[in-house]
Coordinates of C-alpha atoms and ligand atoms in Angstrom, one line a residue:
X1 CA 87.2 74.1 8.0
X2 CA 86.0 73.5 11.5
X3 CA 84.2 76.1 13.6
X4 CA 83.5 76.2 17.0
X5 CA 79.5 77.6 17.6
X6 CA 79.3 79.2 21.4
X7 CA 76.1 79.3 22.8
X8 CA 76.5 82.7 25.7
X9 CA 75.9 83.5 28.0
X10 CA 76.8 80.5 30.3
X11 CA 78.6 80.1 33.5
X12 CA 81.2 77.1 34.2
X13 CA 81.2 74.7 36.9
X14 CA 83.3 71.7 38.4
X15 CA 87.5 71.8 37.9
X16 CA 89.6 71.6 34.7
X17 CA 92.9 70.1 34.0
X18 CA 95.3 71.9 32.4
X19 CA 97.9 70.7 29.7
X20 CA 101.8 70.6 29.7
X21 CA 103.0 73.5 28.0
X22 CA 103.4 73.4 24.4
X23 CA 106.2 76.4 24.7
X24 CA 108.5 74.6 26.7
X25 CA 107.9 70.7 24.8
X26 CA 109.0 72.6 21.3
X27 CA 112.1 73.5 22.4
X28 CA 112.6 70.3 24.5
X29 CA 111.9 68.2 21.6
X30 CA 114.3 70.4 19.5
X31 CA 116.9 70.0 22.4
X32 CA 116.1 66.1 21.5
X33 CA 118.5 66.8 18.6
X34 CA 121.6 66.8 20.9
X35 CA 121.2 63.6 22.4
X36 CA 122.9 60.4 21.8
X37 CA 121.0 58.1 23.9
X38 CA 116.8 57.5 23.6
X39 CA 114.9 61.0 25.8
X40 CA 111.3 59.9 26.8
X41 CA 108.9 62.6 27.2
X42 CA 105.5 61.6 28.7
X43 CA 102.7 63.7 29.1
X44 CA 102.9 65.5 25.6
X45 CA 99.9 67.3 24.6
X46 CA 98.3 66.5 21.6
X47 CA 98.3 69.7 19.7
X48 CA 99.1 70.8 16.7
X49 CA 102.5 72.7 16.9
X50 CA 103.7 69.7 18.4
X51 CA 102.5 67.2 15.3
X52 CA 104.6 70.2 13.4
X53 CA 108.1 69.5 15.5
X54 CA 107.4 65.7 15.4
X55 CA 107.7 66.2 11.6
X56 CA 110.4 69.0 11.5
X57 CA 112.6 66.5 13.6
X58 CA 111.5 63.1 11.8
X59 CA 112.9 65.2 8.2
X60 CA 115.9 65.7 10.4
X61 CA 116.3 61.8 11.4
X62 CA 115.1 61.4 14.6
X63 CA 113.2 58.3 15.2
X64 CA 110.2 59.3 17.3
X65 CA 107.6 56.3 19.0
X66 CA 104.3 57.0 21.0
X67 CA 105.2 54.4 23.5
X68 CA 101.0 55.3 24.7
X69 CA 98.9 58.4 25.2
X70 CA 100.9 61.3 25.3
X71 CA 104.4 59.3 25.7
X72 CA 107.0 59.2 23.0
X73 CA 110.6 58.5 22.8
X74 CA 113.3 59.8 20.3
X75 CA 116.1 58.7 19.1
X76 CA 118.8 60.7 17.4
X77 CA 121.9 58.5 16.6
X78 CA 121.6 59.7 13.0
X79 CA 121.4 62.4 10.9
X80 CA 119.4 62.6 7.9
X81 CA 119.2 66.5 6.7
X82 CA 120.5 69.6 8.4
X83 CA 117.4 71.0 6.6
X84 CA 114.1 72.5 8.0
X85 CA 112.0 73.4 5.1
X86 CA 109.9 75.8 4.6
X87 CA 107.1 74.2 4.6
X88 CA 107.5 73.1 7.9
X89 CA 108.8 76.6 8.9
X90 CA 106.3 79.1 7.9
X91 CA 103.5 77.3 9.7
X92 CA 105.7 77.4 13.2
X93 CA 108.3 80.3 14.1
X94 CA 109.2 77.8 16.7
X95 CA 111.3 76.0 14.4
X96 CA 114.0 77.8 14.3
X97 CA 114.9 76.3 17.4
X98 CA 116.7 73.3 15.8
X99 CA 119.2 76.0 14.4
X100 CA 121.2 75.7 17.8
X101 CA 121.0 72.1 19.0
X102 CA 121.9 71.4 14.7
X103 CA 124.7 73.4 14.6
X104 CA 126.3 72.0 18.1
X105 CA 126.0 68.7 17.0
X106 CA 125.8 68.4 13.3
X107 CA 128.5 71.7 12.9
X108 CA 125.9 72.3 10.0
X109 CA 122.3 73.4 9.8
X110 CA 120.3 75.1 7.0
X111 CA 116.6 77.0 8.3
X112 CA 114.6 78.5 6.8
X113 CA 113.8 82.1 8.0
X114 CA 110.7 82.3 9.1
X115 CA 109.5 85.8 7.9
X116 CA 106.4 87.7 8.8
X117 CA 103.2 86.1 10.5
X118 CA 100.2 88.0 12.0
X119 CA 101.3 89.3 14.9
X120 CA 104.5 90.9 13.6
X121 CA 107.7 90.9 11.7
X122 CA 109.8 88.8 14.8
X123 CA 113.5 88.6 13.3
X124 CA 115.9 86.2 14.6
X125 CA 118.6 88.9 14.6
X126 CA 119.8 88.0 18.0
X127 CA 119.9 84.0 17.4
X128 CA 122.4 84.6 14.4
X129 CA 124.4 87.6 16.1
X130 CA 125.4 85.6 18.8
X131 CA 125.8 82.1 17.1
X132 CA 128.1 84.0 15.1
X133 CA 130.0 84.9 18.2
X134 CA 130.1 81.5 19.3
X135 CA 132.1 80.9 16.0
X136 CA 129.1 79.9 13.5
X137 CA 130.0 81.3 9.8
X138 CA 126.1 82.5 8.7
X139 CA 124.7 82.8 5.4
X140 CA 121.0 83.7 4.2
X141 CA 120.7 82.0 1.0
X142 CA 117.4 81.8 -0.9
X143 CA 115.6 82.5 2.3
X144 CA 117.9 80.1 4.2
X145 CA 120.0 80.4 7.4
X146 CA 122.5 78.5 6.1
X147 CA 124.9 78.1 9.2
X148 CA 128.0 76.1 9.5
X149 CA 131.0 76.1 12.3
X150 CA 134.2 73.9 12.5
X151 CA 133.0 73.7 16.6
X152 CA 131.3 76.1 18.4
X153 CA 133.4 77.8 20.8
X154 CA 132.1 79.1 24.8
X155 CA 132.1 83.0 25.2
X156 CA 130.6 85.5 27.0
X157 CA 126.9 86.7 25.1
X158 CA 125.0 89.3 25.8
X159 CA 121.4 89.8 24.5
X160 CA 120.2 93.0 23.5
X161 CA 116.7 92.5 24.7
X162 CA 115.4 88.9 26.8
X163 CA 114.3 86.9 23.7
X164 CA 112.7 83.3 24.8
X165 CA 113.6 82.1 21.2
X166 CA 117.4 83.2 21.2
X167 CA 118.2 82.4 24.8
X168 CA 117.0 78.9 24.2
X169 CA 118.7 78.5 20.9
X170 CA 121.8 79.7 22.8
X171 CA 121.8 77.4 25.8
X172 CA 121.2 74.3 23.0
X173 CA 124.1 75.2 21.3
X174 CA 126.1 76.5 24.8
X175 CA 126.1 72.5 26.0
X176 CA 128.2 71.4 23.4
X177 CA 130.6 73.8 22.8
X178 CA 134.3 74.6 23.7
X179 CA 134.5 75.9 26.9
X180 CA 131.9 78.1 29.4
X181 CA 129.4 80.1 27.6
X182 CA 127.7 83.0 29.4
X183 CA 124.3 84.2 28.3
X184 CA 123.5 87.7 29.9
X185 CA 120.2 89.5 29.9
X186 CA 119.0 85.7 29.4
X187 CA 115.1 85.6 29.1
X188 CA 113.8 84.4 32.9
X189 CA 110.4 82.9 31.1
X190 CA 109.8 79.3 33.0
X191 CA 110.0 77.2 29.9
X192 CA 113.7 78.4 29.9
X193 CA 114.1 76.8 33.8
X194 CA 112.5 73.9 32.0
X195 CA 114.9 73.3 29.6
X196 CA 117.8 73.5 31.1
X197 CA 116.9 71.8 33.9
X198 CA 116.2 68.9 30.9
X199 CA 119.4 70.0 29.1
X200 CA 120.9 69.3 33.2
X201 CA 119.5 65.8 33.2
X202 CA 121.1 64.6 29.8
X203 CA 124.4 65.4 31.1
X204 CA 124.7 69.4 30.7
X205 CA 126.6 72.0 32.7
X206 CA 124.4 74.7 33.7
X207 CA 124.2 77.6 36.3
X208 CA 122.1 80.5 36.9
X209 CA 118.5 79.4 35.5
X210 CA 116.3 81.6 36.7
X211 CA 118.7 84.3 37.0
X212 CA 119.5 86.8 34.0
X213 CA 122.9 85.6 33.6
X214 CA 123.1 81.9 32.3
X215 CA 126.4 80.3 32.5
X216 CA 127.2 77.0 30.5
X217 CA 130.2 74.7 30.3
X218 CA 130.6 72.0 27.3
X219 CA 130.7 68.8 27.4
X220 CA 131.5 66.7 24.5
X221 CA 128.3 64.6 24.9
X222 CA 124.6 64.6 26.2
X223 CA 123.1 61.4 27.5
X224 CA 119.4 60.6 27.4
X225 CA 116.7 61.3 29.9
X226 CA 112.7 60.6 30.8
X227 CA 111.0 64.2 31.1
X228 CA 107.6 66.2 31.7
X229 CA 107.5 69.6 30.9
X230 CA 105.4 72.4 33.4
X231 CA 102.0 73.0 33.1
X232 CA 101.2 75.2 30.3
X233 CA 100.7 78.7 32.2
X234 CA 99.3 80.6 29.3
X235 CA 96.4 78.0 29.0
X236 CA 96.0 78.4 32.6
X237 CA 95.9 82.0 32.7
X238 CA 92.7 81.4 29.9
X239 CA 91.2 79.4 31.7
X240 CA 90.8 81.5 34.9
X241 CA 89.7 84.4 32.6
X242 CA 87.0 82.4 31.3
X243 CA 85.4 81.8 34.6
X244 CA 86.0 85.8 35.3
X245 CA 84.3 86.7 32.5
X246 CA 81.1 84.0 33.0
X247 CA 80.9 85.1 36.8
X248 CA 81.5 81.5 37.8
X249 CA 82.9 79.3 40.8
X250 CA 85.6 77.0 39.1
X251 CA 89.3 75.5 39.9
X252 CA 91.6 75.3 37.3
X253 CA 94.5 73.0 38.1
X254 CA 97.8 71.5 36.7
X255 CA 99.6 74.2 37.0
X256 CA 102.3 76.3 39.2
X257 CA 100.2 79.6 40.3
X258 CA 103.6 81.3 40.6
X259 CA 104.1 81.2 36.8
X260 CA 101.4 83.8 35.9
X261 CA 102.1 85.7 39.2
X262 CA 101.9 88.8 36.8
X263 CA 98.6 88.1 35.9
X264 CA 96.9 86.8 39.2
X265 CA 98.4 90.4 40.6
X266 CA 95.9 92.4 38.0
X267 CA 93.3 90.0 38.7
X268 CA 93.3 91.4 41.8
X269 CA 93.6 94.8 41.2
X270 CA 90.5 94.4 38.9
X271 CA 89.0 92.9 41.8
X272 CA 88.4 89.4 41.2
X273 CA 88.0 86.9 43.9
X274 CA 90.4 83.9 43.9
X275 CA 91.7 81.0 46.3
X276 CA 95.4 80.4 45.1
X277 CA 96.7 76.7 45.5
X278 CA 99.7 75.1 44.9
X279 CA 98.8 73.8 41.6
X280 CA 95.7 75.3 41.5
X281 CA 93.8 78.7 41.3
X282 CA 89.8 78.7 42.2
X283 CA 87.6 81.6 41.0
X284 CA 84.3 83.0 42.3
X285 CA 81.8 85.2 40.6
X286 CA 83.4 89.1 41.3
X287 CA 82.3 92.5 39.8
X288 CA 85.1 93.6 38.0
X289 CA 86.4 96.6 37.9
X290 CA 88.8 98.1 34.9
X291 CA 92.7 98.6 35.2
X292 CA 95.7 99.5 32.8
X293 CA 97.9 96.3 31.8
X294 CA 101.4 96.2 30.1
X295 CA 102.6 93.5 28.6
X296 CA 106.9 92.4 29.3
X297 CA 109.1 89.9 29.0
X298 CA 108.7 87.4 32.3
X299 CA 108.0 88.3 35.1
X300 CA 105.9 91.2 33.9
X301 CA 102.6 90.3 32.3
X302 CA 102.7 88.1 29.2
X303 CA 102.1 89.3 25.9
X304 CA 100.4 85.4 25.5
X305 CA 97.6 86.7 27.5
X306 CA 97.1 90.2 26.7
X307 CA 94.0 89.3 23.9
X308 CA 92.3 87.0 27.1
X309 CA 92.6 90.2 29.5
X310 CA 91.6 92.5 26.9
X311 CA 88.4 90.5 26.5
X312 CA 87.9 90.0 30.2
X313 CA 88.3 93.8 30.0
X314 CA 85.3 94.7 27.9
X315 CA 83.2 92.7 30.8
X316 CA 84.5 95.4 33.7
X317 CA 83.6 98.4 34.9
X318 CA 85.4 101.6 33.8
X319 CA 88.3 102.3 31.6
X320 CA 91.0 100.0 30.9
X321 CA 94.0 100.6 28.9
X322 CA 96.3 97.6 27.5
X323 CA 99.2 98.6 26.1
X324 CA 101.1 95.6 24.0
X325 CA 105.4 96.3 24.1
X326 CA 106.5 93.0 22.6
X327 CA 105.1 93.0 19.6
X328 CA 103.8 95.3 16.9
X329 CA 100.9 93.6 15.5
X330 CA 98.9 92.1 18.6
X331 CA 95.8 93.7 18.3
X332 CA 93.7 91.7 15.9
X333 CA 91.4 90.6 17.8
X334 CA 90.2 94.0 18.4
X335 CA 87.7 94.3 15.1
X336 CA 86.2 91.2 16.0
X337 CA 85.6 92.1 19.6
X338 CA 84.7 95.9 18.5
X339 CA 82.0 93.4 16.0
X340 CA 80.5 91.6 19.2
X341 CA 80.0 95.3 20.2
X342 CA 82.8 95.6 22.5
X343 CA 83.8 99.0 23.3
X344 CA 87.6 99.6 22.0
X345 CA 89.7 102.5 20.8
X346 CA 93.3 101.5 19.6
X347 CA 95.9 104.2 19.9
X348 CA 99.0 103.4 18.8
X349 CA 100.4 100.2 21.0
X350 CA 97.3 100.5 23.3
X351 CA 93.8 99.6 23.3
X352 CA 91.3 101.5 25.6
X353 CA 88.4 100.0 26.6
X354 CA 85.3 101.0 27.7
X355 CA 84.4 98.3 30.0
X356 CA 80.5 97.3 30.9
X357 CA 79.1 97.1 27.3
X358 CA 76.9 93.4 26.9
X359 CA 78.6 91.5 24.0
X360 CA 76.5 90.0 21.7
X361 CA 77.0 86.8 19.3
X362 CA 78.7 86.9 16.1
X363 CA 80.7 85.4 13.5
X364 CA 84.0 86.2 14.6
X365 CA 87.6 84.7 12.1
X366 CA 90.7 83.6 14.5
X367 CA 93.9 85.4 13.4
X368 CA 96.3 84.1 15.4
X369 CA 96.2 81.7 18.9
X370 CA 95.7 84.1 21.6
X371 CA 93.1 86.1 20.0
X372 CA 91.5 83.4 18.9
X373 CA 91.2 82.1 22.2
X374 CA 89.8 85.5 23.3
X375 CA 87.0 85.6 20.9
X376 CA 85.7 82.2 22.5
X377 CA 85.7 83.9 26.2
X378 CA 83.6 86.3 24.4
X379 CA 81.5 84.1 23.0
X380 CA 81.2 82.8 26.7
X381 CA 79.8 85.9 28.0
X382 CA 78.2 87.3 24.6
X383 CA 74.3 87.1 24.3
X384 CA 73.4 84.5 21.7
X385 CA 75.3 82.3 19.4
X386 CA 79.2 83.0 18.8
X387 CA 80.6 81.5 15.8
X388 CA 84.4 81.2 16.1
X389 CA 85.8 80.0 12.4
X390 CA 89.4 79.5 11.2
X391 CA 90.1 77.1 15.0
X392 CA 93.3 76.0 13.3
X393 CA 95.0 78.9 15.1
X394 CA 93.6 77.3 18.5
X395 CA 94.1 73.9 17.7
X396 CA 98.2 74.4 17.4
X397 CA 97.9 75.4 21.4
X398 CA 94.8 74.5 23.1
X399 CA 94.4 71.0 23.6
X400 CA 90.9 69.5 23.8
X401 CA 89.5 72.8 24.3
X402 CA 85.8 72.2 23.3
X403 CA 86.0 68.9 25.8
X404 CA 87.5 71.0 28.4
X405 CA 84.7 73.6 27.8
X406 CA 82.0 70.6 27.7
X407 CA 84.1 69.2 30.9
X408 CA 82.9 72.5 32.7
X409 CA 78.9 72.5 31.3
X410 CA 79.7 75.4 28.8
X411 CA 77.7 74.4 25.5
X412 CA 81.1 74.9 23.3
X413 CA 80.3 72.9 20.1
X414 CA 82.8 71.7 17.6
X415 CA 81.6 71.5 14.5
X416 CA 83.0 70.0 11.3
X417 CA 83.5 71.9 7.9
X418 CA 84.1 70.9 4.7
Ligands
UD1_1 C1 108.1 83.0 22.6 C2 106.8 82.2 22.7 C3 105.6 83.1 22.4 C4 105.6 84.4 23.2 C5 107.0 85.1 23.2 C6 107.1 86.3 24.1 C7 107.4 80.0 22.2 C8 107.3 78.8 21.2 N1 106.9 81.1 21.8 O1 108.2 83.4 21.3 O2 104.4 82.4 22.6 O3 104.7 85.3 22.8 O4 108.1 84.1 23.5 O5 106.9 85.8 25.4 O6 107.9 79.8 23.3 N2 113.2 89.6 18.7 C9 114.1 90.3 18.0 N3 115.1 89.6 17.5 C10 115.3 88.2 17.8 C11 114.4 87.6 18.6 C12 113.3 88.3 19.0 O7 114.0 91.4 17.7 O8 116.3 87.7 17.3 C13 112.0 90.3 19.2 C14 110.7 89.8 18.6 O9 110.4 90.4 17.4 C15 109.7 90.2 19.6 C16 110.4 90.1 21.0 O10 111.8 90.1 20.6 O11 109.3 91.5 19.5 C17 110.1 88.8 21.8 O12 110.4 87.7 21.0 P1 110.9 86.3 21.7 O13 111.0 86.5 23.1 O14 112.1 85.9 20.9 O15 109.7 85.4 21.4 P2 109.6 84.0 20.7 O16 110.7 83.1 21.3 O17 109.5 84.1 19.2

């Protein structure tokens, strides 16, 4: 298995590029589903969530081409299986957003559920509540979602709490049904705007993105389309922690500022000096000072970035305290920054750190993406060599990250297992 080895402490110079954002292609290229003519998508970054949904939706029929780097088309004209296995399942909750765009088109889809993974129990409660309100008949059979409808059927939906997942699934399924759907308490995440203004360009109905009330009139078919998704804000956000944490000067670019709003505002209020762009945020070495975080659904601060600020933390002066409200589990990286000699106390859903204390190098495991990005700011600031193993976790949502590192003089070192 591959490792990365970091070599801290280490400061970054020049610029870095960021990605398009994996969160909003997986649920773009599951909205692919509902189209009848071929949707381009250029700019896709080479990750490996996205190899994942290539494969969920090839099992499903879709024709996908890379027409060049990071352009592919697909082509749904037929159905082969309503089925997402397993397989593909448990290695990506974000599969479960074909259940939608499978059901409106196909009146039949059979997922599997996706169960526990490290950060948390995440049901899908809400996606199945109000498909069933939409007039899906659901079964769970064998650890299936086994869905079927004679045609789904516009209402009015409310969530019980601002789920990415189920609003997405809902708007898929929204654009084909009978009628006008209306999606209130609608998560107000960007990669939501991002898809419907894609589900807009293949022929959909939609009002109210960016609002908390989403409203959605059927039409009986969706076109095709040539797309790019956003820059991927949660990458950007690490980025800009890493040059916090390694007191350097360095832009970081590709991205709309106004996305991580939330997170530039406690950047500030720990102090850190910044030139906001357009597409582009430019950090300079700052003494940081310590501050409490919580993490909520968009606009608050993003529970995707809540390991990175936790590690930029243990680097500032004073007491932090980070408390994590969307989900249970989300503290992992904790023991393997406590490890580097990080100074953390968990209390229930909050870690309190005692910022200031050097880190030093150590082997370190990746549990899950964001802390796993975490332990390699660490690394960055950490005296001597930082051995981060089990990168699978990073590689499904960073791309290129050790070239992006080496892009910006940090001796980040890939190296290959067995
Ligand atoms: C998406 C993001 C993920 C991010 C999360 C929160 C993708 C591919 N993933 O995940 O990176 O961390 O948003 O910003 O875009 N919940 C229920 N019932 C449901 C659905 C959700 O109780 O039916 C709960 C979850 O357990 C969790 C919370 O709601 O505690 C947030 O989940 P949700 O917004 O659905 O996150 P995802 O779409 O899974």
């Amino acid at each position: 298995m591959d490792k990365l080895c970091v070599n801290g402490p280490t400061q970054l110079k020049g610029e870095v590029h960021i990605s398009k954002a994996k969160n909003a292609y997986l649920p773009l290229m599951a909205a692919t589903l509902l189209a009848t003519d071929k949707v381009t998508f250029t700019e896709v970054p080479g990750l490996r969530d996205i190899r994942t949904m290539h494969r969920l939706l090839e099992h499903h029929g879709v024709e996908i081409k890379e027409e060049g780097e990071g352009v592919f088309t697909y082509d749904c004209q037929k159905l082969k299986s309503e089925e997402a296995p397993y397989e593909l399942v448990k290695t990506m909750r974000a599969s479960i957003c074909v259940l939608g765009p499978l059901l409106a088109r196909f009146k039949k889809a059979k997922v599997s559920l996706p169960g526990g993974c490290a950060i948390g129990t995440r049901p899908i409660d809400l996606h199945l509540k109000n498909l069933e309100k939409m007039g899906a008949k659901i079964e769970i059979e064998g650890g299936y979602v086994i869905a079927t409808t004679e045609g789904l059927k516009g209402t009015k939906l409310a969530l019980d709490f601002p789920s990415v997942g189920a609003t997405e699934n809902l708007m898929m399924a929204a654009c084909l049904a009978e009628g006008e759907t209306i999606i209130e308490n609608a998560a107000l995440e960007p990669e939501i705007t991002d898809l419907g203004n894609f589900l807009v360009k293949l022929g959909a109905k939609i009002e109210g993105l960016d609002t908390k009330t989403i409203k959605i009139q059927g039409v009986s078919s969706l076109g095709g389309t040539t797309y790019s998704a956003i820059g991927d804000r949660i990458e950007a956000a690490t980025y800009i922690i890493a040059g916090l944490m390694t007191k350097s000067e360095m832009t970081v670019k590709g991205f709309d500022p106004i996305h991580i709003d939330a997170v530039i505002e406690k950047l500030a209020e720990m102090e850190a000096k910044m030139e906001i762009g357009h597409d582009y945020v430019k950090v300079f070495p700052s003494e940081l000072v310590g501050t409490d975080i919580d993490t909520a659904p968009y606009p608050g601060f993003p529970t995707d970035v809540q390991a990175q600020i936790l590690a930029l933390s243990t680097q500032a002066k004073g007491l932090s305290i980070i408390t994590e409200h969307i989900f249970e589990n989300r503290f992992m990286h904790v023991p393997e920054l406590q490890r580097m000699g990080a100074g953390i106390t968990i209390k229930g859903n909050s870690a309190i750190v005692k910022g200031g204390k050097p880190l030093k190098g150590a082997p370190v495991m990746c549990t899950d993406l964001r802390a796993s990005a975490a332990l390699v700011l660490a690394g960055l600031c950490a005296e001597g060599v930082t051995e981060v193993r089990r990168i699978y976790h990073l590689d499904r949502g960073y791309e290129k990250l050790d070239k992006k590192f080496a892009g910006l003089s940090a001796p980040v070192e890939r190296v290959q297992g067995d």
